[in-house]
């Protein structure tokens, strides 16, 4: 799906519902500034949730290469944006992903695509972290996988406790990363500024 030109089924119904929401909020959806808003929001929501139509496992297998490399591969500082499923407000940040190949590697950009696919769904950060790890583990069958996600949540900044500077960090790991030494190596490598 090209998010700028192709939209999923139900777009008109979604826009109609947003028009109703505007009315329920006390707005006049017919006033000049809001006339096109319901369709704009409907299109935006379809773009922001396009991950439901994508297969993260297929993304990894489309660029799967046999390679005799068994050291850590890290893709860090992967920017992402997602929507919290509790309030449908954005959370955003960076994901850091490492895996230790077991005979196969995948294209580096595919790791970032996996993050994009799971972040473009209604999410909680904890589940998104786990889904990224599980997808890489189940598809590549590596010796280990570790994922760390750092994010700011607008549902904490704009409403509720209104804490502007809080950052939530989640992690998930398996295989060789169960060893503290391997986890520490990963954490050291993602904490250093490079390039």
PDB file of C-alpha atoms in Angstrom:
ATOM      1  CA  UNK A   1       0.000   0.000   0.000  1.00  0.00           C
ATOM      2  CA  UNK A   2       1.361   3.404  -0.989  1.00  0.00           C
ATOM      3  CA  UNK A   3       0.256   5.487   2.012  1.00  0.00           C
ATOM      4  CA  UNK A   4      -0.076   8.651  -0.072  1.00  0.00           C
ATOM      5  CA  UNK A   5      -2.311   7.288  -2.834  1.00  0.00           C
ATOM      6  CA  UNK A   6      -3.898   3.989  -1.776  1.00  0.00           C
ATOM      7  CA  UNK A   7      -6.331   3.530   1.052  1.00  0.00           C
ATOM      8  CA  UNK A   8      -8.045   0.523   2.564  1.00  0.00           C
ATOM      9  CA  UNK A   9     -11.699  -0.356   2.373  1.00  0.00           C
ATOM     10  CA  UNK A  10     -13.936   1.617   4.725  1.00  0.00           C
ATOM     11  CA  UNK A  11     -12.353   5.037   4.173  1.00  0.00           C
ATOM     12  CA  UNK A  12     -15.672   6.825   3.538  1.00  0.00           C
ATOM     13  CA  UNK A  13     -17.313   5.216   6.567  1.00  0.00           C
ATOM     14  CA  UNK A  14     -14.333   6.161   8.708  1.00  0.00           C
ATOM     15  CA  UNK A  15     -14.607   9.793   7.518  1.00  0.00           C
ATOM     16  CA  UNK A  16     -18.336   9.778   8.292  1.00  0.00           C
ATOM     17  CA  UNK A  17     -17.597   8.626  11.821  1.00  0.00           C
ATOM     18  CA  UNK A  18     -15.019  11.386  12.288  1.00  0.00           C
ATOM     19  CA  UNK A  19     -17.644  13.900  11.161  1.00  0.00           C
ATOM     20  CA  UNK A  20     -19.906  12.550  13.914  1.00  0.00           C
ATOM     21  CA  UNK A  21     -17.067  12.833  16.424  1.00  0.00           C
ATOM     22  CA  UNK A  22     -16.585  16.504  15.527  1.00  0.00           C
ATOM     23  CA  UNK A  23     -20.289  17.109  16.141  1.00  0.00           C
ATOM     24  CA  UNK A  24     -20.159  15.254  19.476  1.00  0.00           C
ATOM     25  CA  UNK A  25     -17.240  17.466  20.522  1.00  0.00           C
ATOM     26  CA  UNK A  26     -19.417  20.533  19.919  1.00  0.00           C
ATOM     27  CA  UNK A  27     -17.887  21.553  16.593  1.00  0.00           C
ATOM     28  CA  UNK A  28     -19.587  22.404  13.323  1.00  0.00           C
ATOM     29  CA  UNK A  29     -18.100  20.025  10.716  1.00  0.00           C
ATOM     30  CA  UNK A  30     -19.554  22.237   7.966  1.00  0.00           C
ATOM     31  CA  UNK A  31     -17.529  25.297   8.860  1.00  0.00           C
ATOM     32  CA  UNK A  32     -14.775  26.164   6.384  1.00  0.00           C
ATOM     33  CA  UNK A  33     -11.809  24.936   8.395  1.00  0.00           C
ATOM     34  CA  UNK A  34     -13.395  21.557   9.174  1.00  0.00           C
ATOM     35  CA  UNK A  35     -15.171  20.610   5.941  1.00  0.00           C
ATOM     36  CA  UNK A  36     -12.340  18.352   4.739  1.00  0.00           C
ATOM     37  CA  UNK A  37     -11.118  17.341   8.196  1.00  0.00           C
ATOM     38  CA  UNK A  38     -13.079  14.070   8.520  1.00  0.00           C
ATOM     39  CA  UNK A  39     -11.574  12.676   5.301  1.00  0.00           C
ATOM     40  CA  UNK A  40      -8.104  13.995   6.166  1.00  0.00           C
ATOM     41  CA  UNK A  41      -8.245  12.273   9.558  1.00  0.00           C
ATOM     42  CA  UNK A  42      -9.615   9.056   8.019  1.00  0.00           C
ATOM     43  CA  UNK A  43      -6.712   8.972   5.533  1.00  0.00           C
ATOM     44  CA  UNK A  44      -4.197   9.790   8.257  1.00  0.00           C
ATOM     45  CA  UNK A  45      -5.511   6.988  10.472  1.00  0.00           C
ATOM     46  CA  UNK A  46      -5.246   4.495   7.632  1.00  0.00           C
ATOM     47  CA  UNK A  47      -1.620   5.548   7.067  1.00  0.00           C
ATOM     48  CA  UNK A  48      -0.845   5.381  10.787  1.00  0.00           C
ATOM     49  CA  UNK A  49      -2.312   1.859  11.012  1.00  0.00           C
ATOM     50  CA  UNK A  50      -1.044   0.459   7.710  1.00  0.00           C
ATOM     51  CA  UNK A  51       0.947  -2.192   9.568  1.00  0.00           C
ATOM     52  CA  UNK A  52      -2.172  -4.359   9.810  1.00  0.00           C
ATOM     53  CA  UNK A  53      -1.918  -5.058   6.070  1.00  0.00           C
ATOM     54  CA  UNK A  54       1.789  -5.956   6.105  1.00  0.00           C
ATOM     55  CA  UNK A  55       3.532  -9.256   6.817  1.00  0.00           C
ATOM     56  CA  UNK A  56       6.709  -8.665   8.815  1.00  0.00           C
ATOM     57  CA  UNK A  57       7.879 -12.266   8.357  1.00  0.00           C
ATOM     58  CA  UNK A  58       7.681 -11.901   4.562  1.00  0.00           C
ATOM     59  CA  UNK A  59       9.703  -8.681   4.712  1.00  0.00           C
ATOM     60  CA  UNK A  60      12.561 -10.582   6.390  1.00  0.00           C
ATOM     61  CA  UNK A  61      12.424 -13.604   4.074  1.00  0.00           C
ATOM     62  CA  UNK A  62      12.375 -11.408   0.952  1.00  0.00           C
ATOM     63  CA  UNK A  63      16.017 -10.551   1.703  1.00  0.00           C
ATOM     64  CA  UNK A  64      17.310 -13.726   3.342  1.00  0.00           C
ATOM     65  CA  UNK A  65      20.923 -14.660   2.578  1.00  0.00           C
ATOM     66  CA  UNK A  66      23.036 -17.629   3.576  1.00  0.00           C
ATOM     67  CA  UNK A  67      26.064 -16.297   5.423  1.00  0.00           C
ATOM     68  CA  UNK A  68      28.599 -17.856   7.792  1.00  0.00           C
ATOM     69  CA  UNK A  69      28.594 -14.985  10.269  1.00  0.00           C
ATOM     70  CA  UNK A  70      27.860 -15.585  13.937  1.00  0.00           C
ATOM     71  CA  UNK A  71      28.641 -12.300  15.649  1.00  0.00           C
ATOM     72  CA  UNK A  72      26.154  -9.700  16.798  1.00  0.00           C
ATOM     73  CA  UNK A  73      24.363  -7.637  14.131  1.00  0.00           C
ATOM     74  CA  UNK A  74      22.884  -4.421  15.522  1.00  0.00           C
ATOM     75  CA  UNK A  75      20.589  -1.901  13.895  1.00  0.00           C
ATOM     76  CA  UNK A  76      20.177   0.921  16.367  1.00  0.00           C
ATOM     77  CA  UNK A  77      18.377   4.263  16.554  1.00  0.00           C
ATOM     78  CA  UNK A  78      15.478   3.145  14.347  1.00  0.00           C
ATOM     79  CA  UNK A  79      12.993   6.026  14.560  1.00  0.00           C
ATOM     80  CA  UNK A  80       9.363   5.004  14.944  1.00  0.00           C
ATOM     81  CA  UNK A  81       5.939   6.521  15.568  1.00  0.00           C
ATOM     82  CA  UNK A  82       2.984   4.577  16.900  1.00  0.00           C
ATOM     83  CA  UNK A  83      -0.446   5.087  18.446  1.00  0.00           C
ATOM     84  CA  UNK A  84      -1.215   4.032  22.004  1.00  0.00           C
ATOM     85  CA  UNK A  85      -4.213   1.713  21.917  1.00  0.00           C
ATOM     86  CA  UNK A  86      -5.595   3.134  25.165  1.00  0.00           C
ATOM     87  CA  UNK A  87      -6.001   6.759  24.065  1.00  0.00           C
ATOM     88  CA  UNK A  88      -5.053   6.650  20.361  1.00  0.00           C
ATOM     89  CA  UNK A  89      -2.410   9.290  21.051  1.00  0.00           C
ATOM     90  CA  UNK A  90       1.097   9.042  19.583  1.00  0.00           C
ATOM     91  CA  UNK A  91       4.117   7.518  21.203  1.00  0.00           C
ATOM     92  CA  UNK A  92       7.440   7.797  19.451  1.00  0.00           C
ATOM     93  CA  UNK A  93      11.108   7.102  19.903  1.00  0.00           C
ATOM     94  CA  UNK A  94      13.861   4.737  18.862  1.00  0.00           C
ATOM     95  CA  UNK A  95      14.194   0.985  18.622  1.00  0.00           C
ATOM     96  CA  UNK A  96      17.495  -0.883  18.873  1.00  0.00           C
ATOM     97  CA  UNK A  97      17.577  -4.418  17.499  1.00  0.00           C
ATOM     98  CA  UNK A  98      20.316  -7.050  17.633  1.00  0.00           C
ATOM     99  CA  UNK A  99      20.484 -10.623  16.456  1.00  0.00           C
ATOM    100  CA  UNK A 100      23.200 -13.244  16.249  1.00  0.00           C
ATOM    101  CA  UNK A 101      22.892 -15.072  12.905  1.00  0.00           C
ATOM    102  CA  UNK A 102      22.687 -18.835  12.702  1.00  0.00           C
ATOM    103  CA  UNK A 103      23.557 -19.417   9.050  1.00  0.00           C
ATOM    104  CA  UNK A 104      21.307 -16.690   7.614  1.00  0.00           C
ATOM    105  CA  UNK A 105      21.254 -12.918   7.622  1.00  0.00           C
ATOM    106  CA  UNK A 106      18.636 -10.497   6.338  1.00  0.00           C
ATOM    107  CA  UNK A 107      18.934  -7.108   4.686  1.00  0.00           C
ATOM    108  CA  UNK A 108      19.614  -4.437   7.300  1.00  0.00           C
ATOM    109  CA  UNK A 109      16.761  -2.235   6.088  1.00  0.00           C
ATOM    110  CA  UNK A 110      14.399  -5.161   6.679  1.00  0.00           C
ATOM    111  CA  UNK A 111      14.985  -4.890  10.427  1.00  0.00           C
ATOM    112  CA  UNK A 112      13.815  -1.266  10.296  1.00  0.00           C
ATOM    113  CA  UNK A 113      10.819  -2.330   8.191  1.00  0.00           C
ATOM    114  CA  UNK A 114       9.813  -4.861  10.856  1.00  0.00           C
ATOM    115  CA  UNK A 115       9.836  -2.043  13.431  1.00  0.00           C
ATOM    116  CA  UNK A 116       7.697   0.089  11.073  1.00  0.00           C
ATOM    117  CA  UNK A 117       5.160  -2.674  10.526  1.00  0.00           C
ATOM    118  CA  UNK A 118       4.548  -3.315  14.220  1.00  0.00           C
ATOM    119  CA  UNK A 119       4.605   0.380  15.124  1.00  0.00           C
ATOM    120  CA  UNK A 120       1.968   1.171  12.469  1.00  0.00           C
ATOM    121  CA  UNK A 121      -0.744  -0.541  14.499  1.00  0.00           C
ATOM    122  CA  UNK A 122      -2.591   0.417  17.659  1.00  0.00           C
ATOM    123  CA  UNK A 123      -0.045  -0.639  20.238  1.00  0.00           C
ATOM    124  CA  UNK A 124       1.379  -0.741  23.700  1.00  0.00           C
ATOM    125  CA  UNK A 125       5.145  -0.397  23.828  1.00  0.00           C
ATOM    126  CA  UNK A 126       5.628  -3.643  25.725  1.00  0.00           C
ATOM    127  CA  UNK A 127       3.795  -5.745  23.122  1.00  0.00           C
ATOM    128  CA  UNK A 128       5.471  -3.982  20.196  1.00  0.00           C
ATOM    129  CA  UNK A 129       8.896  -4.768  21.681  1.00  0.00           C
ATOM    130  CA  UNK A 130       7.930  -8.424  22.061  1.00  0.00           C
ATOM    131  CA  UNK A 131       6.432  -8.672  18.552  1.00  0.00           C
ATOM    132  CA  UNK A 132       9.613  -7.350  16.936  1.00  0.00           C
ATOM    133  CA  UNK A 133      11.721  -9.888  18.856  1.00  0.00           C
ATOM    134  CA  UNK A 134       9.354 -12.792  18.109  1.00  0.00           C
ATOM    135  CA  UNK A 135       9.193 -11.996  14.389  1.00  0.00           C
ATOM    136  CA  UNK A 136      12.989 -12.000  14.016  1.00  0.00           C
ATOM    137  CA  UNK A 137      13.354 -15.119  16.169  1.00  0.00           C
ATOM    138  CA  UNK A 138      10.650 -17.096  14.326  1.00  0.00           C
ATOM    139  CA  UNK A 139      11.762 -16.037  10.837  1.00  0.00           C
ATOM    140  CA  UNK A 140      15.571 -16.062  10.992  1.00  0.00           C
ATOM    141  CA  UNK A 141      16.055 -18.711  13.741  1.00  0.00           C
ATOM    142  CA  UNK A 142      19.129 -16.856  15.020  1.00  0.00           C
ATOM    143  CA  UNK A 143      21.252 -17.767  18.017  1.00  0.00           C
ATOM    144  CA  UNK A 144      19.634 -14.865  19.865  1.00  0.00           C
ATOM    145  CA  UNK A 145      17.647 -11.658  19.492  1.00  0.00           C
ATOM    146  CA  UNK A 146      17.400  -8.565  21.669  1.00  0.00           C
ATOM    147  CA  UNK A 147      15.186  -5.523  21.235  1.00  0.00           C
ATOM    148  CA  UNK A 148      15.231  -2.314  23.275  1.00  0.00           C
ATOM    149  CA  UNK A 149      12.637   0.401  22.667  1.00  0.00           C
ATOM    150  CA  UNK A 150      12.792   3.912  24.140  1.00  0.00           C
ATOM    151  CA  UNK A 151       9.750   6.137  23.722  1.00  0.00           C
ATOM    152  CA  UNK A 152       7.904   9.260  24.777  1.00  0.00           C
ATOM    153  CA  UNK A 153       4.156   8.858  25.210  1.00  0.00           C
ATOM    154  CA  UNK A 154       1.842  11.754  24.419  1.00  0.00           C
ATOM    155  CA  UNK A 155      -0.827  10.157  26.636  1.00  0.00           C
ATOM    156  CA  UNK A 156       1.516  10.924  29.561  1.00  0.00           C
ATOM    157  CA  UNK A 157       2.557  14.343  28.249  1.00  0.00           C
ATOM    158  CA  UNK A 158      -0.750  15.848  27.080  1.00  0.00           C
ATOM    159  CA  UNK A 159      -3.186  14.357  29.606  1.00  0.00           C
ATOM    160  CA  UNK A 160      -3.169  12.468  32.882  1.00  0.00           C
ATOM    161  CA  UNK A 161       0.063  13.085  34.790  1.00  0.00           C
ATOM    162  CA  UNK A 162       1.356  15.545  32.141  1.00  0.00           C
ATOM    163  CA  UNK A 163       5.013  14.610  32.584  1.00  0.00           C
ATOM    164  CA  UNK A 164       6.920  16.124  29.668  1.00  0.00           C
ATOM    165  CA  UNK A 165      10.328  14.511  30.052  1.00  0.00           C
ATOM    166  CA  UNK A 166       9.579  10.916  30.942  1.00  0.00           C
ATOM    167  CA  UNK A 167      10.939   8.183  28.691  1.00  0.00           C
ATOM    168  CA  UNK A 168       9.742   4.585  28.808  1.00  0.00           C
ATOM    169  CA  UNK A 169      12.252   1.830  28.040  1.00  0.00           C
ATOM    170  CA  UNK A 170      11.256  -1.759  27.285  1.00  0.00           C
ATOM    171  CA  UNK A 171      13.336  -4.767  26.309  1.00  0.00           C
ATOM    172  CA  UNK A 172      12.862  -8.340  25.220  1.00  0.00           C
ATOM    173  CA  UNK A 173      15.477 -10.983  24.461  1.00  0.00           C
ATOM    174  CA  UNK A 174      15.998 -14.677  23.827  1.00  0.00           C
ATOM    175  CA  UNK A 175      18.703 -17.224  23.097  1.00  0.00           C
ATOM    176  CA  UNK A 176      22.281 -16.036  23.562  1.00  0.00           C
ATOM    177  CA  UNK A 177      21.034 -12.764  25.037  1.00  0.00           C
ATOM    178  CA  UNK A 178      19.913 -14.635  28.150  1.00  0.00           C
ATOM    179  CA  UNK A 179      23.580 -14.424  29.136  1.00  0.00           C
ATOM    180  CA  UNK A 180      24.212 -11.213  31.058  1.00  0.00           C
ATOM    181  CA  UNK A 181      27.581 -10.683  29.314  1.00  0.00           C
ATOM    182  CA  UNK A 182      25.949 -10.729  25.852  1.00  0.00           C
ATOM    183  CA  UNK A 183      23.171  -8.378  26.947  1.00  0.00           C
ATOM    184  CA  UNK A 184      25.748  -6.016  28.433  1.00  0.00           C
ATOM    185  CA  UNK A 185      27.759  -5.997  25.202  1.00  0.00           C
ATOM    186  CA  UNK A 186      24.599  -5.017  23.306  1.00  0.00           C
ATOM    187  CA  UNK A 187      23.721  -2.281  25.809  1.00  0.00           C
ATOM    188  CA  UNK A 188      27.265  -0.896  25.648  1.00  0.00           C
ATOM    189  CA  UNK A 189      27.179  -0.816  21.848  1.00  0.00           C
ATOM    190  CA  UNK A 190      23.837   0.988  21.631  1.00  0.00           C
ATOM    191  CA  UNK A 191      24.828   3.561  24.254  1.00  0.00           C
ATOM    192  CA  UNK A 192      27.876   4.819  22.338  1.00  0.00           C
ATOM    193  CA  UNK A 193      27.532   7.598  19.794  1.00  0.00           C
ATOM    194  CA  UNK A 194      28.846   6.486  16.425  1.00  0.00           C
ATOM    195  CA  UNK A 195      29.451   8.027  13.013  1.00  0.00           C
TER     196      UNK A 195
END
